[in-house]
């Protein structure tokens, strides 16, 4: 067991591994929900498309998928940095930018959804 | 991993290191390895290009009827279609390979032949689906 924990490392344990899988399952479920909804929509124009995301439960599903996507992408991208980016400062900078981007994307998506 | 010769004089024990980037082309990756590196590449592609581009399209398609027409104009361009096709491949590959990992997590198909078989299935299914969606995207049917 290591005593020197790396600041820009993983979270040492089962948590991230499990989170990656659970968020993956949520995203797979959302993919199927969206696919079935689209297949059940005979003509896809602005009205029917906006109606899909106008419903409350679809908004909730989409937000849950967005949270899962951000979390999933964070773990995956961080793993890539951990493998290829060795200088601590550069890795920290990339990690911070990644978190800011993902949180920003999630906010943007919520803004888009709540305008419908 | 590439084998590196041990120190002269010392007991020659094989030493395994990560391969150098210039050895990539000569390194014969097994099918499972190809699926694995493509899983990583497709994930990075979706993070770098996919999320911002899809969110932009999502915004254009949902904001108003005018922006919806704008969205349709954007996705009718050939370059946008190529980007979308790459993203669709990335999603399908990531999806199929991800399911393969989930299956292996519950200790199924772990031996060499089965793992090779599922890796091949991931490549075949994701590429076939990408091909079909690509035909639809470029208006063949």
JSON list of N, CA and C in Angstrom, two decimals, chain A residues 17 21 25 27-28 31 44-46 49-50 53 69 72-73 77 79-81 83-84 98 102 105 108-109 112-113 115-116, chain B residues 37 39-41 43-44 47-48 51-52 55-56 58-65 67-68 72 91 94-95 99 101-102 105:
[
{"chain": "A", "resi": 17, "resn": "UNK", "atom": "N", "xyz": [-14.00, 3.03, -10.53]},
{"chain": "A", "resi": 17, "resn": "UNK", "atom": "CA", "xyz": [-14.25, 1.87, -11.40]},
{"chain": "A", "resi": 17, "resn": "UNK", "atom": "C", "xyz": [-15.75, 1.59, -11.46]},
{"chain": "A", "resi": 21, "resn": "UNK", "atom": "N", "xyz": [-18.86, 2.24, -14.54]},
{"chain": "A", "resi": 21, "resn": "UNK", "atom": "CA", "xyz": [-19.81, 1.23, -15.03]},
{"chain": "A", "resi": 21, "resn": "UNK", "atom": "C", "xyz": [-21.27, 1.63, -14.83]},
{"chain": "A", "resi": 25, "resn": "UNK", "atom": "N", "xyz": [-24.13, 2.33, -17.70]},
{"chain": "A", "resi": 25, "resn": "UNK", "atom": "CA", "xyz": [-25.44, 1.69, -17.78]},
{"chain": "A", "resi": 25, "resn": "UNK", "atom": "C", "xyz": [-26.56, 2.74, -17.91]},
{"chain": "A", "resi": 27, "resn": "UNK", "atom": "N", "xyz": [-26.23, 5.67, -19.30]},
{"chain": "A", "resi": 27, "resn": "UNK", "atom": "CA", "xyz": [-26.15, 6.22, -20.66]},
{"chain": "A", "resi": 27, "resn": "UNK", "atom": "C", "xyz": [-26.71, 5.24, -21.68]},
{"chain": "A", "resi": 28, "resn": "UNK", "atom": "N", "xyz": [-26.46, 3.94, -21.48]},
{"chain": "A", "resi": 28, "resn": "UNK", "atom": "CA", "xyz": [-27.01, 2.93, -22.39]},
{"chain": "A", "resi": 28, "resn": "UNK", "atom": "C", "xyz": [-28.53, 2.93, -22.31]},
{"chain": "A", "resi": 31, "resn": "UNK", "atom": "N", "xyz": [-29.88, 5.94, -24.08]},
{"chain": "A", "resi": 31, "resn": "UNK", "atom": "CA", "xyz": [-29.78, 5.73, -25.53]},
{"chain": "A", "resi": 31, "resn": "UNK", "atom": "C", "xyz": [-31.00, 4.95, -26.02]},
{"chain": "A", "resi": 44, "resn": "UNK", "atom": "N", "xyz": [-40.81, 13.57, -38.02]},
{"chain": "A", "resi": 44, "resn": "UNK", "atom": "CA", "xyz": [-39.93, 14.34, -37.16]},
{"chain": "A", "resi": 44, "resn": "UNK", "atom": "C", "xyz": [-39.76, 15.75, -37.73]},
{"chain": "A", "resi": 45, "resn": "UNK", "atom": "N", "xyz": [-40.51, 16.70, -37.17]},
{"chain": "A", "resi": 45, "resn": "UNK", "atom": "CA", "xyz": [-40.31, 18.10, -37.53]},
{"chain": "A", "resi": 45, "resn": "UNK", "atom": "C", "xyz": [-40.04, 18.87, -36.23]},
{"chain": "A", "resi": 46, "resn": "UNK", "atom": "N", "xyz": [-39.99, 20.20, -36.33]},
{"chain": "A", "resi": 46, "resn": "UNK", "atom": "CA", "xyz": [-39.66, 20.96, -35.13]},
{"chain": "A", "resi": 46, "resn": "UNK", "atom": "C", "xyz": [-40.66, 20.70, -34.00]},
{"chain": "A", "resi": 49, "resn": "UNK", "atom": "N", "xyz": [-40.22, 17.19, -32.40]},
{"chain": "A", "resi": 49, "resn": "UNK", "atom": "CA", "xyz": [-38.89, 17.14, -31.77]},
{"chain": "A", "resi": 49, "resn": "UNK", "atom": "C", "xyz": [-38.89, 17.93, -30.47]},
{"chain": "A", "resi": 50, "resn": "UNK", "atom": "N", "xyz": [-39.46, 19.16, -30.51]},
{"chain": "A", "resi": 50, "resn": "UNK", "atom": "CA", "xyz": [-39.51, 19.99, -29.30]},
{"chain": "A", "resi": 50, "resn": "UNK", "atom": "C", "xyz": [-40.45, 19.38, -28.27]},
{"chain": "A", "resi": 53, "resn": "UNK", "atom": "N", "xyz": [-38.68, 16.81, -25.95]},
{"chain": "A", "resi": 53, "resn": "UNK", "atom": "CA", "xyz": [-37.88, 17.37, -24.84]},
{"chain": "A", "resi": 53, "resn": "UNK", "atom": "C", "xyz": [-38.67, 18.36, -24.01]},
{"chain": "A", "resi": 69, "resn": "UNK", "atom": "N", "xyz": [-23.03, 11.38, -18.09]},
{"chain": "A", "resi": 69, "resn": "UNK", "atom": "CA", "xyz": [-22.06, 11.61, -19.16]},
{"chain": "A", "resi": 69, "resn": "UNK", "atom": "C", "xyz": [-20.86, 12.41, -18.66]},
{"chain": "A", "resi": 72, "resn": "UNK", "atom": "N", "xyz": [-18.80, 10.17, -16.35]},
{"chain": "A", "resi": 72, "resn": "UNK", "atom": "CA", "xyz": [-18.17, 9.12, -17.15]},
{"chain": "A", "resi": 72, "resn": "UNK", "atom": "C", "xyz": [-16.99, 9.69, -17.95]},
{"chain": "A", "resi": 73, "resn": "UNK", "atom": "N", "xyz": [-17.23, 10.85, -18.58]},
{"chain": "A", "resi": 73, "resn": "UNK", "atom": "CA", "xyz": [-16.18, 11.46, -19.41]},
{"chain": "A", "resi": 73, "resn": "UNK", "atom": "C", "xyz": [-15.02, 11.91, -18.53]},
{"chain": "A", "resi": 77, "resn": "UNK", "atom": "N", "xyz": [-11.35, 10.58, -19.37]},
{"chain": "A", "resi": 77, "resn": "UNK", "atom": "CA", "xyz": [-10.35, 11.55, -19.82]},
{"chain": "A", "resi": 77, "resn": "UNK", "atom": "C", "xyz": [-9.21, 11.62, -18.80]},
{"chain": "A", "resi": 79, "resn": "UNK", "atom": "N", "xyz": [-8.16, 9.22, -16.94]},
{"chain": "A", "resi": 79, "resn": "UNK", "atom": "CA", "xyz": [-7.35, 8.01, -17.13]},
{"chain": "A", "resi": 79, "resn": "UNK", "atom": "C", "xyz": [-6.38, 8.19, -18.30]},
{"chain": "A", "resi": 80, "resn": "UNK", "atom": "N", "xyz": [-6.84, 8.87, -19.36]},
{"chain": "A", "resi": 80, "resn": "UNK", "atom": "CA", "xyz": [-5.96, 9.11, -20.51]},
{"chain": "A", "resi": 80, "resn": "UNK", "atom": "C", "xyz": [-4.80, 10.02, -20.08]},
{"chain": "A", "resi": 81, "resn": "UNK", "atom": "N", "xyz": [-5.11, 11.10, -19.34]},
{"chain": "A", "resi": 81, "resn": "UNK", "atom": "CA", "xyz": [-4.05, 11.99, -18.86]},
{"chain": "A", "resi": 81, "resn": "UNK", "atom": "C", "xyz": [-3.06, 11.24, -17.98]},
{"chain": "A", "resi": 83, "resn": "UNK", "atom": "N", "xyz": [-2.16, 8.25, -18.14]},
{"chain": "A", "resi": 83, "resn": "UNK", "atom": "CA", "xyz": [-1.30, 7.36, -18.90]},
{"chain": "A", "resi": 83, "resn": "UNK", "atom": "C", "xyz": [-0.26, 8.10, -19.73]},
{"chain": "A", "resi": 84, "resn": "UNK", "atom": "N", "xyz": [-0.62, 9.27, -20.26]},
{"chain": "A", "resi": 84, "resn": "UNK", "atom": "CA", "xyz": [0.26, 9.91, -21.23]},
{"chain": "A", "resi": 84, "resn": "UNK", "atom": "C", "xyz": [0.88, 11.22, -20.77]},
{"chain": "A", "resi": 98, "resn": "UNK", "atom": "N", "xyz": [-10.56, 20.28, -18.03]},
{"chain": "A", "resi": 98, "resn": "UNK", "atom": "CA", "xyz": [-11.56, 19.26, -18.36]},
{"chain": "A", "resi": 98, "resn": "UNK", "atom": "C", "xyz": [-12.79, 19.38, -17.47]},
{"chain": "A", "resi": 102, "resn": "UNK", "atom": "N", "xyz": [-16.54, 20.25, -18.73]},
{"chain": "A", "resi": 102, "resn": "UNK", "atom": "CA", "xyz": [-17.66, 19.34, -18.52]},
{"chain": "A", "resi": 102, "resn": "UNK", "atom": "C", "xyz": [-18.79, 19.99, -17.73]},
{"chain": "A", "resi": 105, "resn": "UNK", "atom": "N", "xyz": [-20.43, 22.47, -20.11]},
{"chain": "A", "resi": 105, "resn": "UNK", "atom": "CA", "xyz": [-21.30, 21.78, -21.07]},
{"chain": "A", "resi": 105, "resn": "UNK", "atom": "C", "xyz": [-22.62, 21.39, -20.41]},
{"chain": "A", "resi": 108, "resn": "UNK", "atom": "N", "xyz": [-24.79, 24.41, -20.00]},
{"chain": "A", "resi": 108, "resn": "UNK", "atom": "CA", "xyz": [-25.29, 24.80, -21.32]},
{"chain": "A", "resi": 108, "resn": "UNK", "atom": "C", "xyz": [-26.47, 23.90, -21.72]},
{"chain": "A", "resi": 109, "resn": "UNK", "atom": "N", "xyz": [-26.30, 22.59, -21.51]},
{"chain": "A", "resi": 109, "resn": "UNK", "atom": "CA", "xyz": [-27.34, 21.65, -21.89]},
{"chain": "A", "resi": 109, "resn": "UNK", "atom": "C", "xyz": [-28.64, 21.90, -21.10]},
{"chain": "A", "resi": 112, "resn": "UNK", "atom": "N", "xyz": [-30.35, 24.90, -22.56]},
{"chain": "A", "resi": 112, "resn": "UNK", "atom": "CA", "xyz": [-31.04, 24.54, -23.81]},
{"chain": "A", "resi": 112, "resn": "UNK", "atom": "C", "xyz": [-32.36, 23.84, -23.49]},
{"chain": "A", "resi": 113, "resn": "UNK", "atom": "N", "xyz": [-32.29, 22.87, -22.57]},
{"chain": "A", "resi": 113, "resn": "UNK", "atom": "CA", "xyz": [-33.47, 22.06, -22.25]},
{"chain": "A", "resi": 113, "resn": "UNK", "atom": "C", "xyz": [-34.59, 22.91, -21.65]},
{"chain": "A", "resi": 115, "resn": "UNK", "atom": "N", "xyz": [-35.29, 25.94, -22.11]},
{"chain": "A", "resi": 115, "resn": "UNK", "atom": "CA", "xyz": [-35.90, 26.93, -23.00]},
{"chain": "A", "resi": 115, "resn": "UNK", "atom": "C", "xyz": [-37.05, 26.30, -23.79]},
{"chain": "A", "resi": 116, "resn": "UNK", "atom": "N", "xyz": [-37.07, 24.96, -23.83]},
{"chain": "A", "resi": 116, "resn": "UNK", "atom": "CA", "xyz": [-38.08, 24.29, -24.64]},
{"chain": "A", "resi": 116, "resn": "UNK", "atom": "C", "xyz": [-39.43, 24.31, -23.93]},
{"chain": "B", "resi": 37, "resn": "UNK", "atom": "N", "xyz": [-7.83, 0.07, -27.75]},
{"chain": "B", "resi": 37, "resn": "UNK", "atom": "CA", "xyz": [-7.28, 1.40, -28.10]},
{"chain": "B", "resi": 37, "resn": "UNK", "atom": "C", "xyz": [-8.33, 2.21, -28.85]},
{"chain": "B", "resi": 39, "resn": "UNK", "atom": "N", "xyz": [-11.48, 2.03, -28.19]},
{"chain": "B", "resi": 39, "resn": "UNK", "atom": "CA", "xyz": [-12.38, 2.48, -27.13]},
{"chain": "B", "resi": 39, "resn": "UNK", "atom": "C", "xyz": [-11.88, 3.81, -26.58]},
{"chain": "B", "resi": 40, "resn": "UNK", "atom": "N", "xyz": [-10.57, 3.88, -26.39]},
{"chain": "B", "resi": 40, "resn": "UNK", "atom": "CA", "xyz": [-9.96, 5.10, -25.86]},
{"chain": "B", "resi": 40, "resn": "UNK", "atom": "C", "xyz": [-10.03, 6.24, -26.87]},
{"chain": "B", "resi": 41, "resn": "UNK", "atom": "N", "xyz": [-9.69, 5.93, -28.15]},
{"chain": "B", "resi": 41, "resn": "UNK", "atom": "CA", "xyz": [-9.71, 6.97, -29.18]},
{"chain": "B", "resi": 41, "resn": "UNK", "atom": "C", "xyz": [-11.13, 7.50, -29.40]},
{"chain": "B", "resi": 43, "resn": "UNK", "atom": "N", "xyz": [-13.58, 7.49, -27.27]},
{"chain": "B", "resi": 43, "resn": "UNK", "atom": "CA", "xyz": [-13.96, 8.27, -26.10]},
{"chain": "B", "resi": 43, "resn": "UNK", "atom": "C", "xyz": [-13.37, 9.68, -26.14]},
{"chain": "B", "resi": 44, "resn": "UNK", "atom": "N", "xyz": [-12.09, 9.76, -26.49]},
{"chain": "B", "resi": 44, "resn": "UNK", "atom": "CA", "xyz": [-11.43, 11.07, -26.58]},
{"chain": "B", "resi": 44, "resn": "UNK", "atom": "C", "xyz": [-12.07, 11.92, -27.67]},
{"chain": "B", "resi": 47, "resn": "UNK", "atom": "N", "xyz": [-15.31, 13.31, -26.46]},
{"chain": "B", "resi": 47, "resn": "UNK", "atom": "CA", "xyz": [-15.11, 14.39, -25.48]},
{"chain": "B", "resi": 47, "resn": "UNK", "atom": "C", "xyz": [-14.69, 15.68, -26.18]},
{"chain": "B", "resi": 48, "resn": "UNK", "atom": "N", "xyz": [-13.72, 15.57, -27.10]},
{"chain": "B", "resi": 48, "resn": "UNK", "atom": "CA", "xyz": [-13.13, 16.77, -27.71]},
{"chain": "B", "resi": 48, "resn": "UNK", "atom": "C", "xyz": [-14.06, 17.41, -28.74]},
{"chain": "B", "resi": 51, "resn": "UNK", "atom": "N", "xyz": [-19.13, 16.26, -27.74]},
{"chain": "B", "resi": 51, "resn": "UNK", "atom": "CA", "xyz": [-19.99, 16.97, -26.80]},
{"chain": "B", "resi": 51, "resn": "UNK", "atom": "C", "xyz": [-20.26, 18.40, -27.26]},
{"chain": "B", "resi": 52, "resn": "UNK", "atom": "N", "xyz": [-19.22, 19.22, -27.59]},
{"chain": "B", "resi": 52, "resn": "UNK", "atom": "CA", "xyz": [-19.55, 20.59, -28.01]},
{"chain": "B", "resi": 52, "resn": "UNK", "atom": "C", "xyz": [-20.35, 20.64, -29.31]},
{"chain": "B", "resi": 55, "resn": "UNK", "atom": "N", "xyz": [-23.97, 19.39, -28.71]},
{"chain": "B", "resi": 55, "resn": "UNK", "atom": "CA", "xyz": [-24.72, 20.37, -27.92]},
{"chain": "B", "resi": 55, "resn": "UNK", "atom": "C", "xyz": [-25.12, 21.58, -28.76]},
{"chain": "B", "resi": 56, "resn": "UNK", "atom": "N", "xyz": [-24.20, 21.99, -29.65]},
{"chain": "B", "resi": 56, "resn": "UNK", "atom": "CA", "xyz": [-24.51, 23.10, -30.54]},
{"chain": "B", "resi": 56, "resn": "UNK", "atom": "C", "xyz": [-25.69, 22.74, -31.46]},
{"chain": "B", "resi": 58, "resn": "UNK", "atom": "N", "xyz": [-27.90, 20.45, -30.85]},
{"chain": "B", "resi": 58, "resn": "UNK", "atom": "CA", "xyz": [-29.06, 20.29, -29.96]},
{"chain": "B", "resi": 58, "resn": "UNK", "atom": "C", "xyz": [-29.72, 21.65, -29.73]},
{"chain": "B", "resi": 59, "resn": "UNK", "atom": "N", "xyz": [-28.90, 22.65, -29.46]},
{"chain": "B", "resi": 59, "resn": "UNK", "atom": "CA", "xyz": [-29.41, 24.00, -29.22]},
{"chain": "B", "resi": 59, "resn": "UNK", "atom": "C", "xyz": [-30.12, 24.54, -30.47]},
{"chain": "B", "resi": 60, "resn": "UNK", "atom": "N", "xyz": [-29.46, 24.39, -31.64]},
{"chain": "B", "resi": 60, "resn": "UNK", "atom": "CA", "xyz": [-30.06, 24.89, -32.88]},
{"chain": "B", "resi": 60, "resn": "UNK", "atom": "C", "xyz": [-31.38, 24.18, -33.19]},
{"chain": "B", "resi": 61, "resn": "UNK", "atom": "N", "xyz": [-31.42, 22.88, -32.91]},
{"chain": "B", "resi": 61, "resn": "UNK", "atom": "CA", "xyz": [-32.62, 22.11, -33.27]},
{"chain": "B", "resi": 61, "resn": "UNK", "atom": "C", "xyz": [-33.79, 22.39, -32.34]},
{"chain": "B", "resi": 62, "resn": "UNK", "atom": "N", "xyz": [-33.52, 22.86, -31.12]},
{"chain": "B", "resi": 62, "resn": "UNK", "atom": "CA", "xyz": [-34.60, 22.99, -30.14]},
{"chain": "B", "resi": 62, "resn": "UNK", "atom": "C", "xyz": [-35.06, 24.42, -29.87]},
{"chain": "B", "resi": 63, "resn": "UNK", "atom": "N", "xyz": [-34.21, 25.40, -30.15]},
{"chain": "B", "resi": 63, "resn": "UNK", "atom": "CA", "xyz": [-34.53, 26.76, -29.68]},
{"chain": "B", "resi": 63, "resn": "UNK", "atom": "C", "xyz": [-35.78, 27.33, -30.35]},
{"chain": "B", "resi": 64, "resn": "UNK", "atom": "N", "xyz": [-35.88, 27.26, -31.67]},
{"chain": "B", "resi": 64, "resn": "UNK", "atom": "CA", "xyz": [-37.06, 27.80, -32.35]},
{"chain": "B", "resi": 64, "resn": "UNK", "atom": "C", "xyz": [-37.18, 27.15, -33.72]},
{"chain": "B", "resi": 65, "resn": "UNK", "atom": "N", "xyz": [-38.29, 27.44, -34.40]},
{"chain": "B", "resi": 65, "resn": "UNK", "atom": "CA", "xyz": [-38.46, 26.87, -35.74]},
{"chain": "B", "resi": 65, "resn": "UNK", "atom": "C", "xyz": [-37.41, 27.42, -36.71]},
{"chain": "B", "resi": 67, "resn": "UNK", "atom": "N", "xyz": [-34.30, 28.40, -35.85]},
{"chain": "B", "resi": 67, "resn": "UNK", "atom": "CA", "xyz": [-33.03, 27.75, -35.56]},
{"chain": "B", "resi": 67, "resn": "UNK", "atom": "C", "xyz": [-33.06, 26.28, -36.00]},
{"chain": "B", "resi": 68, "resn": "UNK", "atom": "N", "xyz": [-34.27, 25.68, -35.99]},
{"chain": "B", "resi": 68, "resn": "UNK", "atom": "CA", "xyz": [-34.42, 24.30, -36.47]},
{"chain": "B", "resi": 68, "resn": "UNK", "atom": "C", "xyz": [-34.05, 24.21, -37.96]},
{"chain": "B", "resi": 72, "resn": "UNK", "atom": "N", "xyz": [-31.00, 22.19, -39.77]},
{"chain": "B", "resi": 72, "resn": "UNK", "atom": "CA", "xyz": [-31.11, 21.33, -40.96]},
{"chain": "B", "resi": 72, "resn": "UNK", "atom": "C", "xyz": [-30.12, 21.74, -42.04]},
{"chain": "B", "resi": 91, "resn": "UNK", "atom": "N", "xyz": [-19.52, 6.59, -31.15]},
{"chain": "B", "resi": 91, "resn": "UNK", "atom": "CA", "xyz": [-20.54, 6.21, -30.17]},
{"chain": "B", "resi": 91, "resn": "UNK", "atom": "C", "xyz": [-20.83, 4.71, -30.24]},
{"chain": "B", "resi": 94, "resn": "UNK", "atom": "N", "xyz": [-17.85, 2.69, -28.95]},
{"chain": "B", "resi": 94, "resn": "UNK", "atom": "CA", "xyz": [-17.74, 2.84, -27.50]},
{"chain": "B", "resi": 94, "resn": "UNK", "atom": "C", "xyz": [-18.85, 2.06, -26.80]},
{"chain": "B", "resi": 95, "resn": "UNK", "atom": "N", "xyz": [-20.04, 2.09, -27.39]},
{"chain": "B", "resi": 95, "resn": "UNK", "atom": "CA", "xyz": [-21.21, 1.39, -26.83]},
{"chain": "B", "resi": 95, "resn": "UNK", "atom": "C", "xyz": [-20.97, -0.13, -26.84]},
{"chain": "B", "resi": 99, "resn": "UNK", "atom": "N", "xyz": [-20.18, -2.62, -23.65]},
{"chain": "B", "resi": 99, "resn": "UNK", "atom": "CA", "xyz": [-20.99, -3.78, -23.25]},
{"chain": "B", "resi": 99, "resn": "UNK", "atom": "C", "xyz": [-20.10, -5.01, -23.10]},
{"chain": "B", "resi": 101, "resn": "UNK", "atom": "N", "xyz": [-17.02, -5.02, -22.11]},
{"chain": "B", "resi": 101, "resn": "UNK", "atom": "CA", "xyz": [-16.33, -4.91, -20.81]},
{"chain": "B", "resi": 101, "resn": "UNK", "atom": "C", "xyz": [-17.27, -5.24, -19.65]},
{"chain": "B", "resi": 102, "resn": "UNK", "atom": "N", "xyz": [-18.52, -4.81, -19.78]},
{"chain": "B", "resi": 102, "resn": "UNK", "atom": "CA", "xyz": [-19.49, -5.12, -18.71]},
{"chain": "B", "resi": 102, "resn": "UNK", "atom": "C", "xyz": [-19.72, -6.63, -18.62]},
{"chain": "B", "resi": 105, "resn": "UNK", "atom": "N", "xyz": [-16.81, -8.06, -16.92]},
{"chain": "B", "resi": 105, "resn": "UNK", "atom": "CA", "xyz": [-16.83, -7.73, -15.49]},
{"chain": "B", "resi": 105, "resn": "UNK", "atom": "C", "xyz": [-17.59, -8.77, -14.68]}
]
